[in-house]
Amino acid sequence: MNFRFATQNDPAAIVSLFTSVFARSEGEAEGALIGQLARNLLAQTEESDLACFVAAEAEQILGAIAFSRLTFDPAIAAFILAPVAVRSDRQGQGIGQALIRYGLAELKHQGVSLVLTYGDPAFYSKVGFQAISPEQIIPPFALSQPEGWLGQSLSEAAIATYSGRCTCVAALSDPQYW
Ligand SMILES: CC(C)(COP(=O)(O)OP(=O)(O)OC[C@H]1O[C@@H](n2cnc3c(N)ncnc32)[C@H](O)[C@@H]1OP(=O)(O)O)[C@@H](O)C(=O)NCCC(=O)NCCS
């Protein structure tokens, strides 16, 4: 298995992976929703605002992860991790954590200093995320589950408090994802 940047040949397989994995874990509607999110992220986001990686084995995509830019004023180099999935029959083998770590290392290499995500703290704390309050970093939309607002610094500095609301890319600009 290897980890690499997604290429222009990968979108269909990535969308299919997200659709099927989330359909299986959270139902058909969630599968369709996250599949659409992945499709929109890949089709609509400027190259400089998206970092998408895959775990692959013999041409087969086993896992995929997308990071997209969050914009702050004044500007900082920040991205949000969403979504990530590992093929249902290969979950629980360490692929998800390794893929997240690979993506974080690449972003750090590119000078990104802050990564946020919105998900299960029990899982994301395994790969360096910690809870942050919606007052410390005001999310783009009101959160239905504020305890899932998580972040990690990729620099030496601790996560600061930011006064203005950050904004996300168009594909994530929909309250139903928040
Ligand atoms: C979440 C996911 C990406 C993790 O990938 P994975 O390859 O299965 O995970 P790993 O094998 O690297 O890590 C497994 C560990 O994470 C835990 N874990 C996996 N999914 C979890 C979840 N949804 N919530 C909490 N913990 C979870 C496991 O209990 C396990 O813990 P352990 O190492 O202490 O035993 C994968 O299970 C998946 O695609 N799930 C469905 C889609 C999803 O929920 N995506 C995340 C939200 S965007």
CSV table of C-alpha atoms and ligand atoms in Angstrom, one decimal:
chain,number,residue,atom,x,y,z
A,1,MET,CA,0.0,0.0,0.0
A,2,ASN,CA,1.2,3.5,-0.7
A,3,PHE,CA,0.0,7.0,0.1
A,4,ARG,CA,0.0,9.7,-2.6
A,5,PHE,CA,-1.6,12.9,-3.8
A,6,ALA,CA,-4.9,12.3,-5.7
A,7,THR,CA,-4.5,12.8,-9.5
A,8,GLN,CA,-6.9,13.9,-12.2
A,9,ASN,CA,-7.7,10.2,-12.8
A,10,ASP,CA,-8.9,9.6,-9.3
A,11,PRO,CA,-12.1,11.7,-8.8
A,12,ALA,CA,-14.6,9.0,-9.9
A,13,ALA,CA,-13.1,6.4,-7.6
A,14,ILE,CA,-12.9,8.8,-4.7
A,15,VAL,CA,-16.5,9.9,-5.0
A,16,SER,CA,-17.6,6.2,-5.3
A,17,LEU,CA,-15.5,5.4,-2.2
A,18,PHE,CA,-17.1,8.2,0.0
A,19,THR,CA,-20.6,7.3,-1.3
A,20,SER,CA,-20.3,3.6,-0.5
A,21,VAL,CA,-18.4,3.9,2.8
A,22,PHE,CA,-20.8,6.5,4.3
A,23,ALA,CA,-23.8,4.7,3.0
A,24,ARG,CA,-22.7,1.6,4.7
A,25,SER,CA,-21.7,3.3,8.0
A,26,GLU,CA,-24.5,5.9,8.3
A,27,GLY,CA,-27.2,5.1,5.7
A,28,GLU,CA,-27.9,5.8,2.0
A,29,ALA,CA,-28.8,9.5,2.5
A,30,GLU,CA,-25.5,10.2,4.3
A,31,GLY,CA,-23.7,8.3,1.6
A,32,ALA,CA,-25.2,10.4,-1.1
A,33,LEU,CA,-24.5,13.6,0.9
A,34,ILE,CA,-20.9,12.9,1.5
A,35,GLY,CA,-20.4,11.6,-2.1
A,36,GLN,CA,-21.8,14.9,-3.3
A,37,LEU,CA,-19.5,16.8,-1.0
A,38,ALA,CA,-16.5,14.9,-2.4
A,39,ARG,CA,-17.7,15.5,-6.0
A,40,ASN,CA,-18.1,19.3,-5.4
A,41,LEU,CA,-14.8,19.6,-3.5
A,42,LEU,CA,-12.9,18.0,-6.4
A,43,ALA,CA,-14.8,19.8,-9.2
A,44,GLN,CA,-15.2,23.3,-7.8
A,45,THR,CA,-12.2,24.0,-5.6
A,46,GLU,CA,-9.1,25.9,-6.7
A,47,GLU,CA,-6.1,23.7,-6.7
A,48,SER,CA,-4.4,25.9,-4.2
A,49,ASP,CA,-7.3,25.5,-1.8
A,50,LEU,CA,-7.6,21.7,-1.9
A,51,ALA,CA,-5.3,18.9,-0.8
A,52,CYS,CA,-6.6,15.4,-1.5
A,53,PHE,CA,-4.7,12.2,-0.8
A,54,VAL,CA,-5.4,8.5,-1.3
A,55,ALA,CA,-4.2,5.2,0.2
A,56,ALA,CA,-3.8,2.8,-2.8
A,57,GLU,CA,-2.9,-0.8,-3.3
A,58,ALA,CA,-2.3,-2.2,-6.8
A,59,GLU,CA,-4.3,0.6,-8.5
A,60,GLN,CA,-7.2,0.2,-6.0
A,61,ILE,CA,-8.1,3.2,-3.8
A,62,LEU,CA,-8.5,2.0,-0.2
A,63,GLY,CA,-8.9,5.3,1.5
A,64,ALA,CA,-9.2,9.0,0.6
A,65,ILE,CA,-9.0,12.3,2.5
A,66,ALA,CA,-9.7,15.9,1.6
A,67,PHE,CA,-8.4,19.0,3.2
A,68,SER,CA,-9.7,22.4,2.0
A,69,ARG,CA,-8.7,25.9,2.8
A,70,LEU,CA,-10.2,27.9,5.7
A,71,THR,CA,-9.8,31.7,5.3
A,72,PHE,CA,-9.1,33.9,8.3
A,73,ASP,CA,-8.7,37.7,8.5
A,74,PRO,CA,-5.9,38.4,9.1
A,75,ALA,CA,-4.7,35.5,6.9
A,76,ILE,CA,-3.2,32.3,8.3
A,77,ALA,CA,-2.5,29.1,6.4
A,78,ALA,CA,-5.3,26.9,7.6
A,79,PHE,CA,-7.2,23.9,6.2
A,80,ILE,CA,-10.1,21.8,7.3
A,81,LEU,CA,-10.0,18.0,7.1
A,82,ALA,CA,-13.3,16.7,5.6
A,83,PRO,CA,-14.1,14.1,4.7
A,84,VAL,CA,-12.0,10.9,5.2
A,85,ALA,CA,-13.0,7.4,4.5
A,86,VAL,CA,-11.4,3.9,4.3
A,87,ARG,CA,-13.0,1.1,2.3
A,88,SER,CA,-15.4,-0.7,4.6
A,89,ASP,CA,-13.6,-4.1,4.2
A,90,ARG,CA,-10.3,-2.5,5.2
A,91,GLN,CA,-11.2,-0.5,8.2
A,92,GLY,CA,-9.6,-1.1,11.5
A,93,GLN,CA,-6.2,-1.9,10.0
A,94,GLY,CA,-4.5,1.5,10.7
A,95,ILE,CA,-5.1,2.8,7.2
A,96,GLY,CA,-7.2,5.8,8.3
A,97,GLN,CA,-4.8,7.0,10.9
A,98,ALA,CA,-1.8,6.6,8.6
A,99,LEU,CA,-3.6,8.4,5.8
A,100,ILE,CA,-4.5,11.3,8.1
A,101,ARG,CA,-0.9,11.5,9.3
A,102,TYR,CA,0.4,11.5,5.8
A,103,GLY,CA,-1.9,14.3,4.8
A,104,LEU,CA,-1.0,16.4,7.8
A,105,ALA,CA,2.8,15.9,7.1
A,106,GLU,CA,2.3,17.1,3.5
A,107,LEU,CA,0.3,20.1,4.6
A,108,LYS,CA,3.0,21.0,7.2
A,109,HIS,CA,5.6,20.6,4.5
A,110,GLN,CA,3.6,23.1,2.4
A,111,GLY,CA,3.6,25.6,5.3
A,112,VAL,CA,0.1,25.1,6.6
A,113,SER,CA,0.1,26.0,10.3
A,114,LEU,CA,-3.4,25.1,11.5
A,115,VAL,CA,-5.7,22.2,10.7
A,116,LEU,CA,-9.3,21.9,11.9
A,117,THR,CA,-11.8,19.2,11.6
A,118,TYR,CA,-15.4,18.4,12.7
A,119,GLY,CA,-16.0,14.9,13.9
A,120,ASP,CA,-15.6,12.3,16.6
A,121,PRO,CA,-13.1,13.4,19.2
A,122,ALA,CA,-12.4,9.8,20.3
A,123,PHE,CA,-11.1,9.0,16.8
A,124,TYR,CA,-9.4,12.3,15.9
A,125,SER,CA,-7.6,12.6,19.2
A,126,LYS,CA,-5.5,9.5,18.1
A,127,VAL,CA,-4.0,11.7,15.3
A,128,GLY,CA,-3.3,14.8,17.3
A,129,PHE,CA,-6.5,16.8,17.3
A,130,GLN,CA,-7.8,18.4,20.4
A,131,ALA,CA,-11.1,20.1,21.3
A,132,ILE,CA,-11.4,23.7,20.5
A,133,SER,CA,-14.3,25.9,21.4
A,134,PRO,CA,-16.5,27.7,18.8
A,135,GLU,CA,-15.5,30.9,20.7
A,136,GLN,CA,-11.8,30.3,20.2
A,137,ILE,CA,-12.2,29.7,16.5
A,138,ILE,CA,-15.6,30.7,15.2
A,139,PRO,CA,-16.7,28.1,12.6
A,140,PRO,CA,-18.1,29.1,9.2
A,141,PHE,CA,-21.6,27.9,10.2
A,142,ALA,CA,-23.3,27.1,13.6
A,143,LEU,CA,-22.3,23.7,14.8
A,144,SER,CA,-24.9,21.1,15.5
A,145,GLN,CA,-22.4,19.2,17.7
A,146,PRO,CA,-19.9,21.7,19.1
A,147,GLU,CA,-18.0,19.0,20.9
A,148,GLY,CA,-16.8,17.8,17.5
A,149,TRP,CA,-15.0,21.0,16.7
A,150,LEU,CA,-11.3,20.0,16.8
A,151,GLY,CA,-8.0,21.4,15.8
A,152,GLN,CA,-4.2,20.9,15.8
A,153,SER,CA,-1.3,23.3,15.3
A,154,LEU,CA,1.3,22.2,12.7
A,155,SER,CA,3.7,24.8,14.0
A,156,GLU,CA,5.5,25.2,17.4
A,157,ALA,CA,2.8,27.7,18.5
A,158,ALA,CA,-0.3,26.7,20.4
A,159,ILE,CA,-3.6,27.4,18.7
A,160,ALA,CA,-4.5,31.0,19.1
A,161,THR,CA,-7.9,32.7,19.6
A,162,TYR,CA,-9.3,34.4,16.5
A,163,SER,CA,-11.9,37.1,16.7
A,164,GLY,CA,-13.6,36.9,13.3
A,165,ARG,CA,-15.6,34.0,11.7
A,166,CYS,CA,-13.5,31.9,9.3
A,167,THR,CA,-14.9,31.0,6.0
A,168,CYS,CA,-14.7,27.7,4.0
A,169,VAL,CA,-14.6,26.8,0.4
A,170,ALA,CA,-17.9,26.8,-1.7
A,171,ALA,CA,-18.3,23.0,-1.5
A,172,LEU,CA,-18.5,23.1,2.3
A,173,SER,CA,-20.6,26.3,2.4
A,174,ASP,CA,-23.8,24.5,3.3
A,175,PRO,CA,-25.2,24.4,6.8
A,176,GLN,CA,-26.1,20.7,6.5
A,177,TYR,CA,-22.5,19.8,6.7
A,178,TRP,CA,-22.1,21.6,10.0
B,1,LIG,C1,-13.1,6.7,10.4
B,1,LIG,C2,-12.2,5.9,9.5
B,1,LIG,C3,-11.7,6.8,8.4
B,1,LIG,C4,-11.0,5.3,10.3
B,1,LIG,O1,-10.2,4.6,9.4
B,1,LIG,P1,-9.7,3.2,9.8
B,1,LIG,O2,-8.7,2.7,8.8
B,1,LIG,O3,-10.8,2.3,10.0
B,1,LIG,O4,-9.0,3.5,11.2
B,1,LIG,P2,-7.7,3.0,11.9
B,1,LIG,O5,-7.6,1.5,11.6
B,1,LIG,O6,-6.5,3.8,11.4
B,1,LIG,O7,-7.9,3.3,13.4
B,1,LIG,C5,-8.9,2.5,14.1
B,1,LIG,C6,-9.1,3.1,15.4
B,1,LIG,O8,-10.0,4.2,15.3
B,1,LIG,C7,-11.2,3.9,16.0
B,1,LIG,N1,-12.3,4.3,15.1
B,1,LIG,C8,-12.5,4.0,13.9
B,1,LIG,N2,-13.6,4.7,13.4
B,1,LIG,C9,-14.1,5.4,14.5
B,1,LIG,C10,-15.2,6.2,14.7
B,1,LIG,N3,-16.1,6.5,13.7
B,1,LIG,N4,-15.3,6.8,15.9
B,1,LIG,C11,-14.4,6.5,16.9
B,1,LIG,N5,-13.4,5.7,16.8
B,1,LIG,C12,-13.2,5.1,15.6
B,1,LIG,C13,-11.2,2.4,16.2
B,1,LIG,O9,-11.9,2.0,17.3
B,1,LIG,C14,-9.7,2.1,16.3
B,1,LIG,O10,-9.2,2.4,17.6
B,1,LIG,P3,-8.0,1.5,18.3
B,1,LIG,O11,-6.8,1.8,17.4
B,1,LIG,O12,-7.8,2.1,19.6
B,1,LIG,O13,-8.5,0.1,18.2
B,1,LIG,C15,-13.0,4.7,8.8
B,1,LIG,O14,-13.3,3.8,9.8
B,1,LIG,C16,-14.2,5.1,8.0
B,1,LIG,O15,-14.1,5.3,6.8
B,1,LIG,N6,-15.4,5.1,8.7
B,1,LIG,C17,-16.6,5.5,8.0
B,1,LIG,C18,-16.6,7.0,7.5
B,1,LIG,C19,-16.3,7.9,8.7
B,1,LIG,O16,-16.8,7.9,9.8
B,1,LIG,N7,-15.4,8.9,8.4
B,1,LIG,C20,-14.9,9.9,9.4
B,1,LIG,C21,-15.8,11.0,9.5
B,1,LIG,S1,-15.4,12.2,8.2
